[in-house]
CSV table of C-alpha atoms in Angstrom, one decimal:
chain,number,residue,atom,x,y,z
A,1,GLY,CA,39.4,76.2,-83.7
A,2,GLY,CA,40.0,74.9,-80.2
A,3,GLY,CA,39.7,71.7,-78.2
A,4,GLY,CA,40.4,68.1,-78.8
A,5,GLY,CA,38.1,68.1,-81.8
A,6,SER,CA,40.5,70.4,-83.7
A,7,ARG,CA,43.3,67.9,-83.2
A,8,ARG,CA,41.0,65.3,-84.6
A,9,GLY,CA,40.1,67.6,-87.5
A,10,VAL,CA,43.8,68.2,-88.3
A,11,GLY,CA,44.5,64.4,-88.0
A,12,PHE,CA,41.6,63.6,-90.3
A,13,LEU,CA,42.9,65.9,-93.1
A,14,GLU,CA,46.4,64.5,-92.6
A,15,ALA,CA,45.2,61.0,-93.0
A,16,ASN,CA,42.7,61.6,-95.9
A,17,ARG,CA,44.0,64.3,-98.1
A,18,ASP,CA,42.1,63.1,-101.1
A,19,VAL,CA,38.7,62.8,-99.3
A,20,THR,CA,35.8,63.8,-101.5
A,21,ALA,CA,34.9,67.5,-101.4
A,22,ALA,CA,37.5,68.5,-98.9
A,23,PRO,CA,39.9,71.3,-99.8
A,24,ARG,CA,43.5,70.1,-100.3
A,25,PHE,CA,45.3,70.1,-97.0
A,26,HIS,CA,48.8,71.6,-97.1
A,27,GLY,CA,49.7,71.4,-93.4
A,28,GLY,CA,48.6,72.2,-89.9
A,29,MET,CA,49.6,72.3,-86.2
A,30,VAL,CA,47.9,72.0,-82.9
A,31,GLY,CA,49.2,73.6,-79.7
A,32,LEU,CA,48.2,75.4,-76.5
A,33,GLY,CA,46.7,78.8,-76.9
A,34,VAL,CA,45.3,81.4,-74.6
A,35,GLY,CA,44.1,80.0,-71.3
A,36,GLY,CA,45.8,76.6,-72.0
A,37,CYS,CA,43.1,75.6,-74.5
A,38,LEU,CA,44.1,73.6,-77.6
A,39,GLN,CA,44.2,75.7,-80.7
A,40,SER,CA,44.7,74.6,-84.3
A,41,VAL,CA,45.9,76.3,-87.5
A,42,LEU,CA,45.2,74.7,-90.9
A,43,ALA,CA,46.7,75.6,-94.2
A,44,LEU,CA,44.1,74.7,-96.9
A,45,GLU,CA,44.0,75.3,-100.6
A,46,ASP,CA,42.6,78.7,-101.6
A,47,VAL,CA,39.1,78.1,-102.8
A,48,ALA,CA,39.2,81.4,-104.7
A,49,ALA,CA,42.0,80.0,-106.9
A,50,LEU,CA,39.9,77.0,-108.0
A,51,PRO,CA,38.1,77.0,-111.3
A,52,GLY,CA,34.8,79.0,-111.1
A,53,SER,CA,33.6,81.4,-108.5
A,54,TRP,CA,32.8,80.2,-105.0
A,55,TYR,CA,30.9,81.6,-102.0
A,56,ASN,CA,30.4,80.6,-98.3
A,57,SER,CA,26.9,82.0,-97.8
A,58,CYS,CA,23.8,82.5,-99.7
A,59,PRO,CA,24.4,85.5,-102.0
A,60,SER,CA,20.8,86.5,-102.0
A,61,GLY,CA,20.9,87.0,-98.3
A,62,ALA,CA,18.0,84.6,-97.8
A,63,GLY,CA,19.6,83.0,-94.8
A,64,GLY,CA,20.0,79.5,-96.2
A,65,PHE,CA,20.5,77.3,-99.2
A,66,SER,CA,18.7,78.2,-102.4
A,67,LEU,CA,17.0,75.3,-104.2
A,68,GLY,CA,20.0,74.9,-106.5
A,69,ALA,CA,22.5,74.9,-103.6
A,70,SER,CA,20.2,72.4,-101.7
A,71,ALA,CA,20.2,70.1,-104.8
A,72,ALA,CA,24.0,70.4,-105.2
A,73,ALA,CA,24.4,69.6,-101.5
A,74,MET,CA,22.4,66.4,-101.8
A,75,VAL,CA,24.3,65.2,-104.9
A,76,SER,CA,27.6,65.9,-103.3
A,77,LEU,CA,26.6,64.1,-100.1
A,78,ALA,CA,25.6,61.1,-102.2
A,79,ARG,CA,29.0,61.0,-103.9
A,80,LEU,CA,30.8,61.2,-100.5
A,81,HIS,CA,28.6,58.5,-98.9
A,82,GLY,CA,28.7,56.3,-101.9
A,83,ARG,CA,32.5,56.3,-102.0
A,84,PHE,CA,32.9,55.2,-98.4
A,85,ALA,CA,30.0,52.8,-97.9
A,86,LEU,CA,30.6,49.6,-96.0
A,87,ASP,CA,29.1,46.2,-96.6
A,88,SER,CA,26.3,45.7,-94.1
A,89,CYS,CA,26.5,41.9,-94.2
A,90,ALA,CA,30.2,42.0,-93.0
A,91,LEU,CA,29.2,44.6,-90.4
A,92,ALA,CA,26.5,42.4,-89.1
A,93,ARG,CA,29.0,39.6,-88.7
A,94,ASP,CA,32.0,41.4,-87.3
A,95,GLY,CA,30.7,44.7,-86.0
A,96,LEU,CA,32.4,48.1,-86.7
A,97,GLU,CA,35.1,47.6,-84.1
A,98,GLY,CA,36.2,44.4,-85.8
A,99,HIS,CA,35.9,45.9,-89.2
A,100,ARG,CA,39.0,48.2,-89.1
A,101,GLU,CA,40.7,46.5,-92.0
A,102,ALA,CA,37.7,47.1,-94.3
A,103,VAL,CA,37.6,50.7,-93.2
A,104,ALA,CA,41.3,51.0,-93.8
A,105,ALA,CA,40.8,49.6,-97.3
A,106,LEU,CA,38.7,52.7,-98.0
A,107,GLY,CA,41.6,55.0,-96.9
A,108,LEU,CA,40.1,55.7,-93.5
A,109,THR,CA,41.5,55.2,-90.0
A,110,LEU,CA,39.2,54.6,-87.1
A,111,VAL,CA,40.0,55.8,-83.6
A,112,PRO,CA,38.4,54.8,-80.2
A,113,ARG,CA,35.3,56.7,-79.1
A,114,GLN,CA,37.4,58.6,-76.5
A,115,GLY,CA,40.6,58.7,-78.5
A,116,THR,CA,42.4,61.8,-79.8
A,117,ALA,CA,44.6,60.1,-82.4
A,118,PRO,CA,44.3,61.1,-86.1
A,119,GLY,CA,41.4,59.5,-87.8
A,120,VAL,CA,37.6,59.4,-87.9
A,121,TRP,CA,35.1,58.8,-85.2
A,122,LEU,CA,33.6,55.3,-84.8
A,123,GLU,CA,30.4,57.4,-84.6
A,124,GLY,CA,30.3,60.5,-86.7
A,125,GLY,CA,28.5,63.7,-85.6
A,126,TYR,CA,29.0,65.5,-82.3
A,127,TRP,CA,25.4,65.3,-81.3
A,128,LEU,CA,24.8,61.6,-82.0
A,129,GLY,CA,24.6,58.4,-80.0
A,130,ARG,CA,26.8,57.8,-77.0
A,131,LYS,CA,28.4,61.2,-77.3
A,132,ARG,CA,25.3,62.8,-75.8
A,133,PRO,CA,22.6,60.3,-74.7
A,134,LEU,CA,19.1,61.8,-74.5
A,135,SER,CA,17.2,62.4,-71.3
A,136,SER,CA,13.5,62.8,-70.9
A,137,ILE,CA,12.0,65.0,-73.6
A,138,THR,CA,8.9,65.8,-71.7
A,139,GLN,CA,10.8,66.9,-68.6
A,140,ALA,CA,13.1,69.2,-70.7
A,141,TRP,CA,10.1,70.7,-72.5
A,142,GLU,CA,8.2,71.3,-69.2
A,143,ALA,CA,11.3,73.1,-67.9
A,144,LEU,CA,11.3,75.3,-71.0
A,145,GLU,CA,7.6,76.2,-70.6
A,146,ARG,CA,8.3,77.2,-66.9
A,147,GLY,CA,11.3,79.3,-68.0
A,148,THR,CA,11.2,83.0,-68.8
A,149,GLN,CA,12.1,82.4,-72.4
A,150,TRP,CA,8.7,80.9,-73.2
A,151,HIS,CA,7.3,84.3,-73.9
A,152,ALA,CA,9.6,84.6,-77.0
A,153,TRP,CA,7.7,81.9,-78.9
A,154,ARG,CA,5.0,83.0,-81.2
A,155,PRO,CA,1.4,82.7,-79.9
A,156,GLU,CA,0.5,80.4,-82.8
A,157,PHE,CA,3.3,78.0,-81.9
A,158,ARG,CA,2.4,78.0,-78.3
A,159,ASP,CA,-1.2,77.1,-79.3
A,160,TYR,CA,0.2,74.3,-81.5
A,161,VAL,CA,2.2,72.9,-78.6
A,162,GLN,CA,-0.8,73.0,-76.2
A,163,VAL,CA,-3.0,71.1,-78.7
A,164,HIS,CA,-0.5,68.6,-80.1
A,165,GLN,CA,1.9,68.2,-77.2
A,166,PRO,CA,4.8,67.3,-79.5
A,167,ALA,CA,7.2,66.6,-76.6
A,168,ARG,CA,5.0,63.7,-75.4
A,169,VAL,CA,5.0,62.2,-78.9
A,170,LEU,CA,8.8,62.5,-79.1
A,171,GLU,CA,9.1,60.9,-75.7
A,172,GLU,CA,6.9,58.0,-76.8
A,173,LEU,CA,9.2,57.4,-79.7
A,174,ARG,CA,12.3,57.7,-77.6
A,175,VAL,CA,11.1,55.3,-74.9
A,176,HIS,CA,8.6,52.9,-76.5
A,177,GLY,CA,9.9,53.2,-80.0
A,178,CYS,CA,13.5,52.7,-78.7
A,179,LEU,CA,14.8,55.4,-81.0
A,180,GLU,CA,18.4,55.3,-79.8
A,181,ALA,CA,18.7,51.6,-80.3
A,182,ALA,CA,17.0,51.8,-83.6
A,183,LEU,CA,19.4,54.5,-84.8
A,184,GLU,CA,22.4,52.4,-83.8
A,185,GLY,CA,21.1,49.5,-85.9
A,186,LEU,CA,20.7,51.5,-89.2
A,187,ARG,CA,22.7,50.5,-92.2
A,188,PRO,CA,24.6,50.8,-94.5
A,189,LEU,CA,27.3,52.7,-92.7
A,190,THR,CA,29.6,55.1,-94.5
A,191,LEU,CA,31.8,58.1,-93.8
A,192,ILE,CA,29.6,61.1,-92.8
A,193,HIS,CA,30.8,64.7,-92.4
A,194,GLY,CA,29.0,65.1,-89.0
A,195,ASP,CA,28.4,68.8,-89.2
A,196,PHE,CA,27.1,69.4,-92.7
A,197,LYS,CA,25.7,72.9,-92.6
A,198,LEU,CA,25.9,76.2,-94.4
A,199,THR,CA,28.9,77.7,-92.6
A,200,ASN,CA,31.1,74.6,-93.4
A,201,ILE,CA,30.4,74.6,-97.1
A,202,TYR,CA,31.8,76.6,-100.0
A,203,PHE,CA,29.6,76.5,-103.1
A,204,LEU,CA,30.3,77.2,-106.7
A,205,GLU,CA,28.2,80.2,-107.7
A,206,ALA,CA,27.0,78.0,-110.6
A,207,VAL,CA,24.6,76.3,-108.2
A,208,GLU,CA,22.4,79.4,-108.3
A,209,SER,CA,21.5,78.8,-111.9
A,210,LEU,CA,21.4,75.0,-111.6
A,211,GLU,CA,18.4,73.4,-113.4
A,212,VAL,CA,16.8,70.8,-111.1
A,213,THR,CA,14.5,68.2,-112.5
A,214,ASP,CA,13.1,64.9,-111.5
A,215,ALA,CA,14.8,63.1,-114.4
A,216,VAL,CA,18.4,64.4,-114.2
A,217,VAL,CA,21.1,64.2,-111.4
A,218,PRO,CA,23.1,67.4,-111.9
A,219,CYS,CA,26.8,67.1,-112.6
A,220,PRO,CA,29.3,69.8,-111.6
A,221,PRO,CA,30.8,71.9,-114.4
A,222,ALA,CA,33.8,70.4,-116.2
A,223,GLY,CA,37.1,71.0,-114.4
A,224,THR,CA,35.6,71.7,-111.0
A,225,GLY,CA,35.3,68.2,-109.7
A,226,SER,CA,32.5,69.1,-107.2
A,227,TRP,CA,29.7,71.6,-106.6
A,228,LEU,CA,31.2,72.4,-103.2
A,229,ARG,CA,34.2,72.2,-100.8
A,230,LEU,CA,33.6,71.0,-97.2
A,231,ILE,CA,35.6,72.3,-94.2
A,232,ASP,CA,35.5,71.5,-90.5
A,233,TRP,CA,35.9,67.7,-90.6
A,234,GLN,CA,36.6,67.3,-86.9
A,235,TRP,CA,33.3,65.3,-86.3
A,236,ALA,CA,33.7,63.1,-89.4
A,237,GLY,CA,33.1,59.4,-88.7
A,238,MET,CA,31.0,56.4,-89.5
A,239,GLY,CA,27.3,56.6,-89.7
A,240,VAL,CA,24.4,56.5,-92.1
A,241,GLY,CA,24.1,59.1,-94.8
A,242,ALA,CA,20.7,60.1,-93.4
A,243,ALA,CA,22.5,61.8,-90.5
A,244,ASP,CA,24.2,64.3,-92.8
A,245,ILE,CA,20.9,64.8,-94.7
A,246,ALA,CA,18.9,65.6,-91.6
A,247,HIS,CA,21.5,67.9,-90.3
A,248,THR,CA,21.4,70.1,-93.3
A,249,LEU,CA,17.6,70.0,-93.7
A,250,CYS,CA,17.2,71.2,-90.1
A,251,THR,CA,19.9,73.9,-90.1
A,252,SER,CA,20.7,75.3,-93.5
A,253,LEU,CA,17.8,75.7,-95.9
A,254,ALA,CA,16.2,79.0,-96.9
A,255,SER,CA,12.7,79.4,-95.3
A,256,PRO,CA,10.7,78.8,-98.5
A,257,ILE,CA,12.4,75.4,-98.9
A,258,HIS,CA,12.5,74.5,-95.2
A,259,SER,CA,8.8,75.2,-94.9
A,260,ASN,CA,7.8,73.0,-97.9
A,261,PRO,CA,7.8,69.3,-97.1
A,262,HIS,CA,7.3,68.4,-100.8
A,263,LEU,CA,10.6,70.1,-101.6
A,264,LEU,CA,12.3,68.3,-98.6
A,265,ASP,CA,11.0,65.0,-99.8
A,266,TRP,CA,12.2,65.8,-103.3
A,267,LEU,CA,15.7,66.6,-102.0
A,268,VAL,CA,15.8,63.2,-100.2
A,269,SER,CA,14.6,61.5,-103.5
A,270,LEU,CA,17.4,63.4,-105.4
A,271,TYR,CA,20.0,62.1,-103.0
A,272,HIS,CA,18.7,58.6,-103.4
A,273,ARG,CA,18.9,58.9,-107.2
A,274,ALA,CA,22.4,60.3,-107.0
A,275,LEU,CA,23.4,57.5,-104.6
A,276,ALA,CA,22.0,54.8,-106.9
A,277,ALA,CA,24.1,56.2,-109.7
A,278,GLN,CA,27.4,55.8,-107.8
A,279,PRO,CA,29.5,52.7,-108.6
A,280,LEU,CA,29.6,50.2,-105.8
A,281,PRO,CA,32.8,50.3,-103.7
A,282,PRO,CA,34.9,47.1,-103.8
A,283,LEU,CA,33.7,46.1,-100.3
A,284,ARG,CA,30.0,46.6,-101.1
A,285,ARG,CA,28.0,43.7,-102.5
A,286,GLU,CA,24.6,45.0,-101.8
A,287,ARG,CA,22.6,47.6,-103.6
A,288,PRO,CA,21.8,51.0,-102.1
A,289,LEU,CA,19.0,51.1,-99.6
A,290,SER,CA,15.4,51.7,-100.9
A,291,LEU,CA,13.9,55.2,-101.1
A,292,ALA,CA,11.3,54.2,-98.5
A,293,GLU,CA,14.0,53.1,-96.1
A,294,LEU,CA,16.0,56.3,-96.8
A,295,ARG,CA,12.9,58.4,-95.9
A,296,ARG,CA,12.5,56.5,-92.7
A,297,GLN,CA,16.2,57.0,-91.7
A,298,VAL,CA,16.1,60.7,-92.5
A,299,ALA,CA,12.9,61.1,-90.5
A,300,MET,CA,14.5,59.3,-87.5
A,301,HIS,CA,17.5,61.6,-87.6
A,302,ILE,CA,15.4,64.7,-87.9
A,303,VAL,CA,13.5,63.6,-84.8
A,304,ARG,CA,16.8,62.9,-83.0
A,305,PHE,CA,18.2,66.3,-84.0
A,306,VAL,CA,15.2,68.1,-82.6
A,307,MET,CA,15.2,66.0,-79.4
A,308,ASP,CA,18.8,67.0,-78.9
A,309,THR,CA,17.9,70.6,-79.4
A,310,ILE,CA,15.1,70.4,-76.8
A,311,CYS,CA,17.3,68.7,-74.2
A,312,PHE,CA,20.6,70.4,-74.6
A,313,LYS,CA,20.6,73.6,-76.7
A,314,TRP,CA,17.4,75.5,-75.7
A,315,PRO,CA,17.9,75.1,-71.9
A,316,ALA,CA,21.2,76.9,-72.3
A,317,MET,CA,19.7,79.8,-74.1
A,318,SER,CA,18.6,83.0,-72.3
A,319,PRO,CA,15.4,85.0,-73.0
A,320,GLU,CA,17.7,87.5,-74.7
A,321,ASP,CA,19.0,84.8,-77.0
A,322,PHE,CA,15.4,83.9,-78.0
A,323,ASP,CA,14.5,87.6,-78.5
A,324,ARG,CA,17.6,88.2,-80.6
A,325,ASN,CA,16.9,85.1,-82.8
A,326,ARG,CA,13.2,86.0,-83.4
A,327,THR,CA,14.0,87.4,-86.8
A,328,ALA,CA,17.7,86.7,-87.2
A,329,CYS,CA,19.0,84.6,-90.1
A,330,LEU,CA,22.0,83.2,-88.3
A,331,HIS,CA,23.7,79.8,-88.7
A,332,GLY,CA,23.5,76.7,-86.4
A,333,MET,CA,20.4,75.1,-85.0
A,334,ASP,CA,20.8,77.0,-81.7
A,335,ARG,CA,21.0,80.4,-83.4
A,336,ARG,CA,18.6,80.1,-86.3
A,337,ASP,CA,15.5,82.3,-86.4
A,338,LEU,CA,12.6,81.1,-84.2
A,339,ALA,CA,10.4,80.4,-87.2
A,340,THR,CA,13.0,77.8,-88.4
A,341,GLN,CA,13.1,76.2,-84.9
A,342,GLU,CA,9.3,76.2,-84.6
A,343,ARG,CA,9.0,74.4,-88.0
A,344,ASN,CA,11.6,71.9,-86.9
A,345,VAL,CA,9.5,71.0,-83.9
A,346,CYS,CA,6.3,70.6,-86.0
A,347,MET,CA,8.2,68.6,-88.5
A,348,ALA,CA,9.7,66.3,-85.9
A,349,HIS,CA,6.3,65.9,-84.2
A,350,VAL,CA,4.5,64.7,-87.4
A,351,LEU,CA,7.5,62.5,-88.5
A,352,ALA,CA,7.5,60.9,-85.0
A,353,LEU,CA,3.8,60.0,-85.4
A,354,TRP,CA,4.6,58.7,-88.8
A,355,LEU,CA,7.4,56.5,-87.5
A,356,LEU,CA,5.2,55.2,-84.6
A,357,GLN,CA,2.5,54.2,-87.1
A,358,GLY,CA,5.0,52.2,-89.1
A,359,ALA,CA,6.1,54.7,-91.8
A,360,GLN,CA,4.1,53.0,-94.4
A,361,ALA,CA,3.3,56.0,-96.7
A,362,GLU,CA,5.0,56.4,-100.1
A,363,THR,CA,6.0,59.9,-99.1
A,364,TRP,CA,6.4,61.9,-96.0
A,365,PRO,CA,3.2,63.3,-94.4
A,366,GLY,CA,1.5,66.4,-95.8
A,367,PHE,CA,1.3,69.8,-94.2
A,368,GLN,CA,-0.8,73.0,-93.8
A,369,THR,CA,0.9,76.3,-94.3
A,370,ASP,CA,-2.0,78.5,-93.3
A,371,VAL,CA,-2.1,79.2,-89.5
A,372,ALA,CA,-5.9,79.4,-89.3
A,373,ALA,CA,-6.3,76.1,-91.2
A,374,ALA,CA,-3.7,74.5,-89.1
A,375,SER,CA,-5.4,75.7,-85.9
A,376,LEU,CA,-8.7,74.3,-87.1
A,377,ALA,CA,-7.2,71.0,-88.0
A,378,ALA,CA,-5.5,70.8,-84.7
A,379,ALA,CA,-8.8,71.5,-82.9
A,380,LYS,CA,-10.4,68.6,-84.8
A,381,SER,CA,-7.7,66.1,-84.3
A,382,PRO,CA,-4.5,65.9,-82.1
A,383,HIS,CA,-2.9,63.9,-84.9
A,384,ALA,CA,-3.7,66.2,-87.8
A,385,ASP,CA,-1.6,65.6,-90.9
A,386,MET,CA,0.6,68.7,-90.4
A,387,PHE,CA,4.2,68.2,-91.4
A,388,SER,CA,5.1,71.8,-90.9
A,389,VAL,CA,3.4,75.0,-90.0
A,390,GLN,CA,4.3,78.4,-91.6
A,391,PHE,CA,3.9,81.0,-88.8
């Protein structure tokens, strides 16, 4: 890797060698590479030598997590977040900046927002909060529609955009819903990975035969310790667990799962059950957040993720990028196939409406998978109950 983030990643592993789900760190160095850029080299444990068989991409070639891998990811995230959760009452009194001793008691070291010392970010995730404040969503979207890459989108999606105008709904949530301020106020805070996606995860092959039910939180096989190993910790820091959940839901699921909101809601519920099963850390006196509040937080972070994509990632893409990604199954939000990106916009649009209306439902909004039915519903109402549209 390169840049200051790599130095931070090395420093994090040095300071937290026993962090949940991270490969054991044997050493590393950071120095100037070609062109004067910072380059890092890490020596991590050989995952292939661990008990069981491991892989770094979906073996079926489906371009994303299978249902078993998705379930294992949620359970593993719950274990990570449960271990490092902070007490919200103390945070409300002292704030995170004044809470360094409590963070240190968890084995973590905080660094300033602009610092490069070893440790974890005050705000985890490279696309969150003050690291990259949002600008006008509608202006960014209007610029996209004027650009030459607009032709790459599917006609059905362009029709959806013309009828629903999702950018205007997102902008209303950003401005009148004060989304950024609301995100900063979410609790409880914990350690988040910050870039929890397919390319940064090694899975046990056993996840492919994992039996998932509503009644059981799956445990990893004996002797393995975890369903997965996480790499690329350079954006690790404090945040709410919903940020990691939203990141993986938007970037890393196979299309049959990503296009099914009932499965997405089930994965959020599985995370909540796994989190509730974790023992409370010494500094936590409160019980885990409710499932309804978790759903609301994940919805907010999905919307924020898509806003960031509209404002920063898509404007940097050329028409050739869009054409190349039309059918590609690549990794990272800016390189995933267009169908995934289109579904994310539809998902964020309906979740933004849900949030603006008070997020009172027991589950996330429903959806229509048939294009003709979706178009008919859109024609009848600009606020049709469409969580996601399968184009």
